[in-house]
């Protein structure tokens, strides 16, 4: 039985072209980019080529790209750097990834004021509400571009337009959006943007922080002056090379891949509907009426037991994510479901299905077959 991987929002496989780009850096191209000899220069060139490729995908200039170890480092570093002391105000949302929410809570504990804007029932925040939350002492507005659970796309361009016009700095965590939808920093008009390599077929352990102006970005790590002094530490050359190749790969034919993945979504919706009617199940697709990523569906299954569903799907070799966690028989729903006031009888068993470049129509059909079997088994427990 073929394993069915429907968890691309958790992480993606490293594609062959990416691996190919990395291999020389694990073999002969092992120099330190800071070294003043041939080995160093070769590694430096590799990093510089990758930087150009990341910049091209984002519509940025190469010098606006800072490589990090992951999206979490970029988000933490930006927040810590911009709020070094108590006071000042941060505006963010209640549906951010923990890599924003946790440092925001830590800043709050140190005396920074934090406003967390709530989304509507579709899981989307309102741009004007975000602007209304800003105050004269607001130092940063941070709103994710696409939510990792629902796939709901947030109005970041509009937020940047409104908040930028008032002089506020705007950051977007675009970890789930880059590579799935067109993301252009000029069109968005943001000051900072976070990217996670392993969500777009690069390896884990590499990310990027885009900064419109290097002057507004405090150093993420102090050290040997790498990344133009903004992120000390010897560059992870193999991973950076992989990220560059991945960016090049997703940039080519992005529109074609988006429409292919939308097509998979249509099959998913049609077959889910058929499954629900067939076995008399009540399902709710969360953020259904929002603009969503083409690869994501977050589905609540009314009255089904989440732990049993995950067990049955694991037995059927289906990989998905859950929108809730079970602790000793108690189920706690995710902060995203809670913030969007998702109906409790669906939120208790919400599963996230996310697909990617290697996913085929047959995979979606096979998923639905195994999902239907799992639903029936769990219902008859
Ligand atoms: N931001 C978002 C929206 C994410 O979905 C994730 C990962 O799930 C991250 C940040 C953190 O990425 P990483 O674990 O690579 O640091």
mmCIF file of C-alpha atoms and ligand atoms in Angstrom:
data_model
loop_
_atom_site.group_PDB
_atom_site.id
_atom_site.type_symbol
_atom_site.label_atom_id
_atom_site.label_comp_id
_atom_site.label_asym_id
_atom_site.label_seq_id
_atom_site.Cartn_x
_atom_site.Cartn_y
_atom_site.Cartn_z
ATOM 1 C CA UNK A 1 0.000 0.000 0.000
ATOM 2 C CA UNK A 2 1.418 3.385 -1.014
ATOM 3 C CA UNK A 3 1.898 5.813 1.865
ATOM 4 C CA UNK A 4 -0.238 8.905 1.251
ATOM 5 C CA UNK A 5 1.452 12.088 2.401
ATOM 6 C CA UNK A 6 -1.061 14.908 2.871
ATOM 7 C CA UNK A 7 0.965 17.001 5.293
ATOM 8 C CA UNK A 8 2.895 19.391 3.023
ATOM 9 C CA UNK A 9 2.134 22.335 5.312
ATOM 10 C CA UNK A 10 4.105 20.551 8.038
ATOM 11 C CA UNK A 11 7.063 19.976 5.750
ATOM 12 C CA UNK A 12 7.911 19.049 2.179
ATOM 13 C CA UNK A 13 10.312 16.474 0.759
ATOM 14 C CA UNK A 14 13.602 17.704 -0.658
ATOM 15 C CA UNK A 15 13.131 17.482 -4.418
ATOM 16 C CA UNK A 16 15.851 15.811 -6.553
ATOM 17 C CA UNK A 17 16.950 19.107 -8.180
ATOM 18 C CA UNK A 18 17.431 20.588 -4.707
ATOM 19 C CA UNK A 19 19.449 17.617 -3.511
ATOM 20 C CA UNK A 20 21.614 17.867 -6.652
ATOM 21 C CA UNK A 21 22.383 21.507 -5.858
ATOM 22 C CA UNK A 22 23.348 20.593 -2.303
ATOM 23 C CA UNK A 23 25.591 17.607 -2.986
ATOM 24 C CA UNK A 24 28.708 19.484 -4.226
ATOM 25 C CA UNK A 25 28.645 21.471 -0.961
ATOM 26 C CA UNK A 26 28.768 18.222 0.979
ATOM 27 C CA UNK A 27 31.680 16.988 -1.145
ATOM 28 C CA UNK A 28 34.276 19.285 -2.739
ATOM 29 C CA UNK A 29 32.744 22.714 -2.232
ATOM 30 C CA UNK A 30 33.275 22.747 1.525
ATOM 31 C CA UNK A 31 35.050 26.053 1.989
ATOM 32 C CA UNK A 32 34.084 28.753 4.452
ATOM 33 C CA UNK A 33 32.584 31.676 2.499
ATOM 34 C CA UNK A 34 34.622 34.096 4.636
ATOM 35 C CA UNK A 35 37.970 32.499 3.747
ATOM 36 C CA UNK A 36 40.216 34.485 1.373
ATOM 37 C CA UNK A 37 41.265 31.503 -0.785
ATOM 38 C CA UNK A 38 39.841 29.512 -3.667
ATOM 39 C CA UNK A 39 37.751 27.201 -1.492
ATOM 40 C CA UNK A 40 36.274 30.174 0.323
ATOM 41 C CA UNK A 41 35.566 32.073 -2.861
ATOM 42 C CA UNK A 42 33.778 29.105 -4.371
ATOM 43 C CA UNK A 43 31.541 28.758 -1.308
ATOM 44 C CA UNK A 44 30.943 32.512 -1.312
ATOM 45 C CA UNK A 45 29.849 32.322 -4.940
ATOM 46 C CA UNK A 46 27.433 29.491 -4.085
ATOM 47 C CA UNK A 47 25.841 31.588 -1.330
ATOM 48 C CA UNK A 48 25.654 34.600 -3.590
ATOM 49 C CA UNK A 49 23.957 32.618 -6.386
ATOM 50 C CA UNK A 50 21.425 31.238 -3.913
ATOM 51 C CA UNK A 51 20.754 34.744 -2.605
ATOM 52 C CA UNK A 52 20.009 35.911 -6.154
ATOM 53 C CA UNK A 53 17.557 33.037 -6.616
ATOM 54 C CA UNK A 54 15.711 33.692 -3.342
ATOM 55 C CA UNK A 55 15.572 37.400 -4.160
ATOM 56 C CA UNK A 56 14.210 36.658 -7.656
ATOM 57 C CA UNK A 57 11.374 34.553 -6.242
ATOM 58 C CA UNK A 58 10.371 37.350 -3.836
ATOM 59 C CA UNK A 59 10.899 40.235 -6.265
ATOM 60 C CA UNK A 60 13.562 41.577 -3.897
ATOM 61 C CA UNK A 61 17.141 42.770 -4.303
ATOM 62 C CA UNK A 62 19.823 40.258 -3.194
ATOM 63 C CA UNK A 63 21.105 42.595 -0.468
ATOM 64 C CA UNK A 64 17.631 42.547 1.139
ATOM 65 C CA UNK A 65 17.914 38.807 1.828
ATOM 66 C CA UNK A 66 19.298 37.556 5.151
ATOM 67 C CA UNK A 67 19.750 33.797 5.530
ATOM 68 C CA UNK A 68 18.703 32.297 8.864
ATOM 69 C CA UNK A 69 18.510 28.795 10.301
ATOM 70 C CA UNK A 70 14.700 28.696 10.076
ATOM 71 C CA UNK A 71 11.566 30.807 10.020
ATOM 72 C CA UNK A 72 11.380 30.639 13.804
ATOM 73 C CA UNK A 73 14.785 32.325 14.085
ATOM 74 C CA UNK A 74 13.724 35.052 11.649
ATOM 75 C CA UNK A 75 10.472 35.736 13.548
ATOM 76 C CA UNK A 76 12.068 35.641 17.004
ATOM 77 C CA UNK A 77 15.059 37.694 15.925
ATOM 78 C CA UNK A 78 12.951 40.403 14.354
ATOM 79 C CA UNK A 79 10.653 40.739 17.356
ATOM 80 C CA UNK A 80 13.470 40.661 19.905
ATOM 81 C CA UNK A 81 15.559 43.073 17.867
ATOM 82 C CA UNK A 82 12.814 45.631 17.376
ATOM 83 C CA UNK A 83 11.716 45.542 21.027
ATOM 84 C CA UNK A 84 14.970 45.499 22.996
ATOM 85 C CA UNK A 85 13.506 47.220 26.035
ATOM 86 C CA UNK A 86 10.114 47.561 27.697
ATOM 87 C CA UNK A 87 7.545 49.962 26.325
ATOM 88 C CA UNK A 88 6.360 50.381 22.723
ATOM 89 C CA UNK A 89 3.534 48.435 21.143
ATOM 90 C CA UNK A 90 3.261 45.421 18.856
ATOM 91 C CA UNK A 91 0.206 44.662 16.740
ATOM 92 C CA UNK A 92 -0.205 41.075 15.605
ATOM 93 C CA UNK A 93 -3.039 38.566 15.229
ATOM 94 C CA UNK A 94 -4.468 35.756 17.319
ATOM 95 C CA UNK A 95 -3.845 33.232 14.520
ATOM 96 C CA UNK A 96 -0.091 33.587 14.072
ATOM 97 C CA UNK A 97 2.254 30.630 14.257
ATOM 98 C CA UNK A 98 3.785 30.039 17.721
ATOM 99 C CA UNK A 99 7.086 31.406 16.390
ATOM 100 C CA UNK A 100 5.403 34.834 16.521
ATOM 101 C CA UNK A 101 2.982 34.272 19.390
ATOM 102 C CA UNK A 102 5.572 32.911 21.824
ATOM 103 C CA UNK A 103 8.145 35.714 21.419
ATOM 104 C CA UNK A 104 5.268 38.228 21.504
ATOM 105 C CA UNK A 105 4.180 36.764 24.859
ATOM 106 C CA UNK A 106 7.778 36.916 26.117
ATOM 107 C CA UNK A 107 7.986 40.594 25.113
ATOM 108 C CA UNK A 108 4.693 41.235 26.873
ATOM 109 C CA UNK A 109 6.077 39.705 30.055
ATOM 110 C CA UNK A 110 8.937 42.251 29.765
ATOM 111 C CA UNK A 111 6.587 45.216 29.486
ATOM 112 C CA UNK A 112 5.930 45.531 25.731
ATOM 113 C CA UNK A 113 2.249 46.028 24.962
ATOM 114 C CA UNK A 114 0.809 43.535 22.495
ATOM 115 C CA UNK A 115 -2.516 43.699 20.642
ATOM 116 C CA UNK A 116 -3.676 40.451 19.020
ATOM 117 C CA UNK A 117 -6.315 41.132 16.390
ATOM 118 C CA UNK A 118 -8.912 38.369 16.082
ATOM 119 C CA UNK A 119 -10.073 37.010 12.738
ATOM 120 C CA UNK A 120 -13.649 36.641 11.533
ATOM 121 C CA UNK A 121 -15.357 33.252 11.392
ATOM 122 C CA UNK A 122 -13.601 32.567 8.118
ATOM 123 C CA UNK A 123 -10.251 32.911 9.829
ATOM 124 C CA UNK A 124 -9.366 36.210 8.127
ATOM 125 C CA UNK A 125 -8.389 39.434 9.904
ATOM 126 C CA UNK A 126 -9.765 42.759 8.732
ATOM 127 C CA UNK A 127 -7.156 45.250 7.471
ATOM 128 C CA UNK A 128 -8.925 48.289 8.899
ATOM 129 C CA UNK A 129 -9.214 46.588 12.309
ATOM 130 C CA UNK A 130 -5.459 45.995 12.231
ATOM 131 C CA UNK A 131 -4.873 49.666 11.412
ATOM 132 C CA UNK A 132 -7.302 50.744 14.137
ATOM 133 C CA UNK A 133 -5.235 48.745 16.655
ATOM 134 C CA UNK A 134 -2.138 50.835 15.833
ATOM 135 C CA UNK A 135 -1.150 53.673 18.176
ATOM 136 C CA UNK A 136 1.530 56.355 18.114
ATOM 137 C CA UNK A 137 3.890 54.008 19.984
ATOM 138 C CA UNK A 138 3.307 51.009 17.663
ATOM 139 C CA UNK A 139 6.701 49.817 16.476
ATOM 140 C CA UNK A 140 5.693 46.830 14.350
ATOM 141 C CA UNK A 141 2.632 45.269 12.734
ATOM 142 C CA UNK A 142 3.119 41.538 12.121
ATOM 143 C CA UNK A 143 0.462 39.602 10.197
ATOM 144 C CA UNK A 144 1.008 36.223 8.552
ATOM 145 C CA UNK A 145 0.345 35.918 4.824
ATOM 146 C CA UNK A 146 -1.331 32.510 4.879
ATOM 147 C CA UNK A 147 -2.470 30.600 7.912
ATOM 148 C CA UNK A 148 -0.787 27.239 8.358
ATOM 149 C CA UNK A 149 -3.963 25.468 9.586
ATOM 150 C CA UNK A 150 -6.784 26.876 7.464
ATOM 151 C CA UNK A 151 -4.718 28.110 4.516
ATOM 152 C CA UNK A 152 -6.691 31.392 4.730
ATOM 153 C CA UNK A 153 -4.852 34.238 3.026
ATOM 154 C CA UNK A 154 -4.688 37.440 5.049
ATOM 155 C CA UNK A 155 -5.001 40.932 3.502
ATOM 156 C CA UNK A 156 -1.330 41.750 4.065
ATOM 157 C CA UNK A 157 -1.041 43.990 0.994
ATOM 158 C CA UNK A 158 -3.911 46.131 2.219
ATOM 159 C CA UNK A 159 -2.534 46.174 5.770
ATOM 160 C CA UNK A 160 0.883 47.282 4.490
ATOM 161 C CA UNK A 161 -0.752 49.986 2.377
ATOM 162 C CA UNK A 162 -2.828 51.342 5.267
ATOM 163 C CA UNK A 163 -0.228 50.954 8.009
ATOM 164 C CA UNK A 164 2.689 51.951 5.767
ATOM 165 C CA UNK A 165 0.929 55.202 4.878
ATOM 166 C CA UNK A 166 0.866 55.998 8.603
ATOM 167 C CA UNK A 167 4.566 55.192 8.957
ATOM 168 C CA UNK A 168 4.313 51.816 10.736
ATOM 169 C CA UNK A 169 6.753 49.009 9.953
ATOM 170 C CA UNK A 170 4.977 45.906 8.637
ATOM 171 C CA UNK A 171 6.188 42.302 8.796
ATOM 172 C CA UNK A 172 4.595 39.229 7.300
ATOM 173 C CA UNK A 173 5.374 35.628 8.128
ATOM 174 C CA UNK A 174 4.997 34.194 4.637
ATOM 175 C CA UNK A 175 6.317 30.740 5.547
ATOM 176 C CA UNK A 176 3.191 28.992 4.268
ATOM 177 C CA UNK A 177 2.664 31.211 1.250
ATOM 178 C CA UNK A 178 6.003 31.355 -0.569
ATOM 179 C CA UNK A 179 6.139 28.701 -3.273
ATOM 180 C CA UNK A 180 2.375 28.117 -3.106
ATOM 181 C CA UNK A 181 1.081 31.475 -4.335
ATOM 182 C CA UNK A 182 2.872 34.426 -5.960
ATOM 183 C CA UNK A 183 4.606 36.446 -3.246
ATOM 184 C CA UNK A 184 6.234 39.695 -4.306
ATOM 185 C CA UNK A 185 7.585 42.063 -1.686
ATOM 186 C CA UNK A 186 6.990 45.129 -3.873
ATOM 187 C CA UNK A 187 3.356 44.210 -4.549
ATOM 188 C CA UNK A 188 2.825 43.452 -0.868
ATOM 189 C CA UNK A 189 4.660 46.572 0.246
ATOM 190 C CA UNK A 190 5.936 45.000 3.474
ATOM 191 C CA UNK A 191 9.098 45.997 5.311
ATOM 192 C CA UNK A 192 9.993 42.476 6.486
ATOM 193 C CA UNK A 193 9.050 38.998 5.309
ATOM 194 C CA UNK A 194 9.844 35.551 6.697
ATOM 195 C CA UNK A 195 10.345 32.441 4.544
ATOM 196 C CA UNK A 196 10.846 28.811 5.665
ATOM 197 C CA UNK A 197 12.938 26.617 3.356
ATOM 198 C CA UNK A 198 11.402 23.287 4.263
ATOM 199 C CA UNK A 199 7.910 24.409 3.249
ATOM 200 C CA UNK A 200 9.068 24.793 -0.354
ATOM 201 C CA UNK A 201 11.124 21.645 -1.000
ATOM 202 C CA UNK A 202 14.420 22.865 0.510
ATOM 203 C CA UNK A 203 15.815 21.015 3.540
ATOM 204 C CA UNK A 204 14.887 21.793 7.122
ATOM 205 C CA UNK A 205 17.172 24.208 8.940
ATOM 206 C CA UNK A 206 17.286 27.131 6.541
ATOM 207 C CA UNK A 207 15.126 30.231 6.223
ATOM 208 C CA UNK A 208 15.215 33.834 5.146
ATOM 209 C CA UNK A 209 14.321 37.204 6.556
ATOM 210 C CA UNK A 210 13.727 39.831 3.889
ATOM 211 C CA UNK A 211 14.318 43.419 5.023
ATOM 212 C CA UNK A 212 13.337 46.311 2.764
ATOM 213 C CA UNK A 213 15.967 48.500 4.415
ATOM 214 C CA UNK A 214 18.906 46.933 6.220
ATOM 215 C CA UNK A 215 18.985 49.960 8.517
ATOM 216 C CA UNK A 216 15.647 49.019 10.113
ATOM 217 C CA UNK A 217 16.785 45.468 10.932
ATOM 218 C CA UNK A 218 18.763 44.951 14.136
ATOM 219 C CA UNK A 219 21.319 42.084 13.924
ATOM 220 C CA UNK A 220 19.721 38.684 14.499
ATOM 221 C CA UNK A 221 22.997 37.232 15.804
ATOM 222 C CA UNK A 222 26.190 39.049 16.686
ATOM 223 C CA UNK A 223 29.385 37.343 15.661
ATOM 224 C CA UNK A 224 31.754 37.316 12.730
ATOM 225 C CA UNK A 225 29.850 39.871 10.673
ATOM 226 C CA UNK A 226 28.338 37.428 8.172
ATOM 227 C CA UNK A 227 25.231 38.436 6.213
ATOM 228 C CA UNK A 228 26.481 42.012 6.161
ATOM 229 C CA UNK A 229 26.634 42.038 9.955
ATOM 230 C CA UNK A 230 22.951 41.127 10.313
ATOM 231 C CA UNK A 231 23.364 37.448 11.151
ATOM 232 C CA UNK A 232 26.694 36.284 12.469
ATOM 233 C CA UNK A 233 27.678 32.633 12.117
ATOM 234 C CA UNK A 234 29.301 30.693 9.293
ATOM 235 C CA UNK A 235 26.728 30.276 6.543
ATOM 236 C CA UNK A 236 25.057 26.872 6.128
ATOM 237 C CA UNK A 237 26.282 26.625 2.548
ATOM 238 C CA UNK A 238 24.667 23.272 1.582
ATOM 239 C CA UNK A 239 21.265 24.291 2.896
ATOM 240 C CA UNK A 240 21.489 27.762 1.412
ATOM 241 C CA UNK A 241 22.377 26.221 -1.972
ATOM 242 C CA UNK A 242 19.350 23.939 -1.576
ATOM 243 C CA UNK A 243 17.094 26.857 -0.745
ATOM 244 C CA UNK A 244 18.299 28.735 -3.821
ATOM 245 C CA UNK A 245 17.578 25.741 -6.051
ATOM 246 C CA UNK A 246 14.145 25.272 -4.447
ATOM 247 C CA UNK A 247 13.258 28.926 -5.045
ATOM 248 C CA UNK A 248 14.299 28.627 -8.677
ATOM 249 C CA UNK A 249 12.253 25.442 -9.011
ATOM 250 C CA UNK A 250 9.040 26.852 -7.553
ATOM 251 C CA UNK A 251 9.419 30.118 -9.484
ATOM 252 C CA UNK A 252 9.413 28.306 -12.823
ATOM 253 C CA UNK A 253 5.869 27.361 -13.750
ATOM 254 C CA UNK A 254 4.325 28.580 -10.494
ATOM 255 C CA UNK A 255 1.039 29.567 -12.153
ATOM 256 C CA UNK A 256 0.767 26.168 -13.827
ATOM 257 C CA UNK A 257 1.386 24.372 -10.530
ATOM 258 C CA UNK A 258 -1.112 26.594 -8.726
ATOM 259 C CA UNK A 259 -3.852 25.693 -11.185
ATOM 260 C CA UNK A 260 -2.906 21.993 -10.981
ATOM 261 C CA UNK A 261 -3.115 22.106 -7.169
ATOM 262 C CA UNK A 262 -6.414 23.996 -7.382
ATOM 263 C CA UNK A 263 -7.631 21.156 -9.557
ATOM 264 C CA UNK A 264 -6.652 18.662 -6.861
ATOM 265 C CA UNK A 265 -8.625 20.815 -4.416
ATOM 266 C CA UNK A 266 -11.706 20.594 -6.621
ATOM 267 C CA UNK A 267 -11.413 16.817 -6.704
ATOM 268 C CA UNK A 268 -10.920 16.830 -2.935
ATOM 269 C CA UNK A 269 -14.074 18.924 -2.400
ATOM 270 C CA UNK A 270 -16.162 16.843 -4.774
ATOM 271 C CA UNK A 271 -15.047 13.535 -3.278
ATOM 272 C CA UNK A 272 -15.405 14.762 0.300
ATOM 273 C CA UNK A 273 -18.950 15.774 -0.496
ATOM 274 C CA UNK A 274 -19.639 12.385 -2.030
ATOM 275 C CA UNK A 275 -18.068 10.626 0.968
ATOM 276 C CA UNK A 276 -20.090 12.661 3.476
ATOM 277 C CA UNK A 277 -23.365 11.996 1.655
ATOM 278 C CA UNK A 278 -22.477 8.358 1.127
ATOM 279 C CA UNK A 279 -21.885 7.539 4.761
ATOM 280 C CA UNK A 280 -24.183 10.209 6.225
ATOM 281 C CA UNK A 281 -21.405 12.283 7.787
ATOM 282 C CA UNK A 282 -21.577 15.934 8.700
ATOM 283 C CA UNK A 283 -18.400 17.789 7.639
ATOM 284 C CA UNK A 284 -17.387 21.448 7.702
ATOM 285 C CA UNK A 285 -14.598 22.886 5.564
ATOM 286 C CA UNK A 286 -13.085 25.674 7.655
ATOM 287 C CA UNK A 287 -12.364 29.036 5.983
ATOM 288 C CA UNK A 288 -14.411 27.774 3.035
ATOM 289 C CA UNK A 289 -15.447 31.298 2.010
ATOM 290 C CA UNK A 290 -11.980 32.813 2.371
ATOM 291 C CA UNK A 291 -9.271 33.103 -0.271
ATOM 292 C CA UNK A 292 -7.157 30.059 0.581
ATOM 293 C CA UNK A 293 -3.904 28.420 -0.398
ATOM 294 C CA UNK A 294 -4.512 26.103 -3.359
ATOM 295 C CA UNK A 295 -3.103 23.116 -1.447
ATOM 296 C CA UNK A 296 -4.919 23.234 1.908
ATOM 297 C CA UNK A 297 -8.225 21.969 3.278
ATOM 298 C CA UNK A 298 -9.021 22.038 6.998
ATOM 299 C CA UNK A 299 -12.036 19.837 7.634
ATOM 300 C CA UNK A 300 -14.101 19.346 10.793
ATOM 301 C CA UNK A 301 -15.805 15.949 11.138
ATOM 302 C CA UNK A 302 -18.804 16.361 13.407
ATOM 303 C CA UNK A 303 -18.974 13.990 16.337
ATOM 304 C CA UNK A 304 -16.001 11.799 15.375
ATOM 305 C CA UNK A 305 -13.302 10.925 17.877
ATOM 306 C CA UNK A 306 -10.059 12.651 16.851
ATOM 307 C CA UNK A 307 -7.638 10.241 18.493
ATOM 308 C CA UNK A 308 -9.370 7.267 16.858
ATOM 309 C CA UNK A 309 -9.412 8.990 13.465
ATOM 310 C CA UNK A 310 -5.683 9.687 13.665
ATOM 311 C CA UNK A 311 -5.100 6.091 14.709
ATOM 312 C CA UNK A 312 -7.123 4.688 11.798
ATOM 313 C CA UNK A 313 -5.514 7.025 9.277
ATOM 314 C CA UNK A 314 -2.041 6.119 10.549
ATOM 315 C CA UNK A 315 -2.932 2.429 10.171
ATOM 316 C CA UNK A 316 -4.045 3.188 6.602
ATOM 317 C CA UNK A 317 -0.675 4.918 5.970
ATOM 318 C CA UNK A 318 -2.234 8.356 5.539
ATOM 319 C CA UNK A 319 -0.290 11.360 6.909
ATOM 320 C CA UNK A 320 -2.385 14.390 7.922
ATOM 321 C CA UNK A 321 -2.320 16.970 10.729
ATOM 322 C CA UNK A 322 -4.852 17.570 13.480
ATOM 323 C CA UNK A 323 -6.271 20.896 14.576
ATOM 324 C CA UNK A 324 -6.473 19.760 18.160
ATOM 325 C CA UNK A 325 -4.392 17.890 20.683
ATOM 326 C CA UNK A 326 -5.590 15.140 23.001
ATOM 327 C CA UNK A 327 -4.193 15.033 26.517
ATOM 328 C CA UNK A 328 -5.373 12.185 28.749
ATOM 329 C CA UNK A 329 -8.804 11.932 27.125
ATOM 330 C CA UNK A 330 -9.268 15.728 27.000
ATOM 331 C CA UNK A 331 -9.209 17.424 23.608
ATOM 332 C CA UNK A 332 -7.978 21.006 23.351
ATOM 333 C CA UNK A 333 -8.576 22.714 20.038
ATOM 334 C CA UNK A 334 -5.927 24.830 18.331
ATOM 335 C CA UNK A 335 -5.598 28.569 19.020
ATOM 336 C CA UNK A 336 -6.586 29.189 15.394
ATOM 337 C CA UNK A 337 -9.875 27.289 15.666
ATOM 338 C CA UNK A 338 -10.530 28.993 18.971
ATOM 339 C CA UNK A 339 -9.811 32.483 17.602
ATOM 340 C CA UNK A 340 -12.167 31.986 14.649
ATOM 341 C CA UNK A 341 -14.915 30.640 16.906
ATOM 342 C CA UNK A 342 -15.114 27.365 15.014
ATOM 343 C CA UNK A 343 -18.171 25.330 16.077
ATOM 344 C CA UNK A 344 -17.019 23.021 18.881
ATOM 345 C CA UNK A 345 -18.650 19.846 17.528
ATOM 346 C CA UNK A 346 -16.597 20.137 14.323
ATOM 347 C CA UNK A 347 -13.437 21.664 15.841
ATOM 348 C CA UNK A 348 -12.970 18.660 18.135
ATOM 349 C CA UNK A 349 -12.131 16.499 15.120
ATOM 350 C CA UNK A 350 -10.557 18.852 12.579
ATOM 351 C CA UNK A 351 -8.015 17.412 10.166
ATOM 352 C CA UNK A 352 -5.723 19.377 7.902
ATOM 353 C CA UNK A 353 -5.027 17.942 4.468
ATOM 354 C CA UNK A 354 -2.272 19.632 2.485
ATOM 355 C CA UNK A 355 -0.766 18.523 -0.802
ATOM 356 C CA UNK A 356 2.189 19.476 -2.954
ATOM 357 C CA UNK A 357 4.065 19.107 -6.220
ATOM 358 C CA UNK A 358 4.401 15.304 -6.120
ATOM 359 C CA UNK A 359 0.688 14.751 -5.255
ATOM 360 C CA UNK A 360 -1.414 13.217 -8.046
ATOM 361 C CA UNK A 361 -5.167 12.969 -8.715
ATOM 362 C CA UNK A 362 -4.925 9.260 -7.940
ATOM 363 C CA UNK A 363 -3.448 10.127 -4.521
ATOM 364 C CA UNK A 364 -6.501 12.286 -3.755
ATOM 365 C CA UNK A 365 -8.860 9.497 -4.856
ATOM 366 C CA UNK A 366 -6.963 6.956 -2.738
ATOM 367 C CA UNK A 367 -7.014 9.369 0.209
ATOM 368 C CA UNK A 368 -10.792 9.629 -0.006
ATOM 369 C CA UNK A 369 -11.172 5.860 -0.113
ATOM 370 C CA UNK A 370 -9.063 5.419 3.019
ATOM 371 C CA UNK A 371 -10.670 8.409 4.725
ATOM 372 C CA UNK A 372 -14.142 6.977 4.107
ATOM 373 C CA UNK A 373 -13.081 3.620 5.553
ATOM 374 C CA UNK A 374 -11.581 5.345 8.611
ATOM 375 C CA UNK A 375 -14.744 7.398 9.207
ATOM 376 C CA UNK A 376 -16.909 4.285 9.047
ATOM 377 C CA UNK A 377 -14.661 2.291 11.382
ATOM 378 C CA UNK A 378 -14.523 5.108 13.946
ATOM 379 C CA UNK A 379 -18.272 5.674 13.787
ATOM 380 C CA UNK A 380 -18.995 2.028 14.420
ATOM 381 C CA UNK A 381 -16.644 1.816 17.460
HETATM 382 N N1 LIG B 1 5.538 30.270 10.454
HETATM 383 C C1 LIG B 1 4.574 29.504 9.937
HETATM 384 C C2 LIG B 1 3.338 30.140 9.399
HETATM 385 C C3 LIG B 1 4.712 28.114 9.922
HETATM 386 O O1 LIG B 1 3.743 27.361 9.419
HETATM 387 C C4 LIG B 1 5.899 27.542 10.449
HETATM 388 C C5 LIG B 1 6.065 26.084 10.486
HETATM 389 O O2 LIG B 1 5.119 25.336 10.626
HETATM 390 C C6 LIG B 1 6.877 28.391 10.969
HETATM 391 C C7 LIG B 1 6.662 29.759 10.956
HETATM 392 C C8 LIG B 1 8.121 27.872 11.606
HETATM 393 O O3 LIG B 1 8.964 27.238 10.696
HETATM 394 P P1 LIG B 1 10.291 26.562 11.223
HETATM 395 O O4 LIG B 1 9.858 25.461 12.155
HETATM 396 O O5 LIG B 1 10.959 26.064 10.023
HETATM 397 O O6 LIG B 1 11.072 27.553 11.948
#
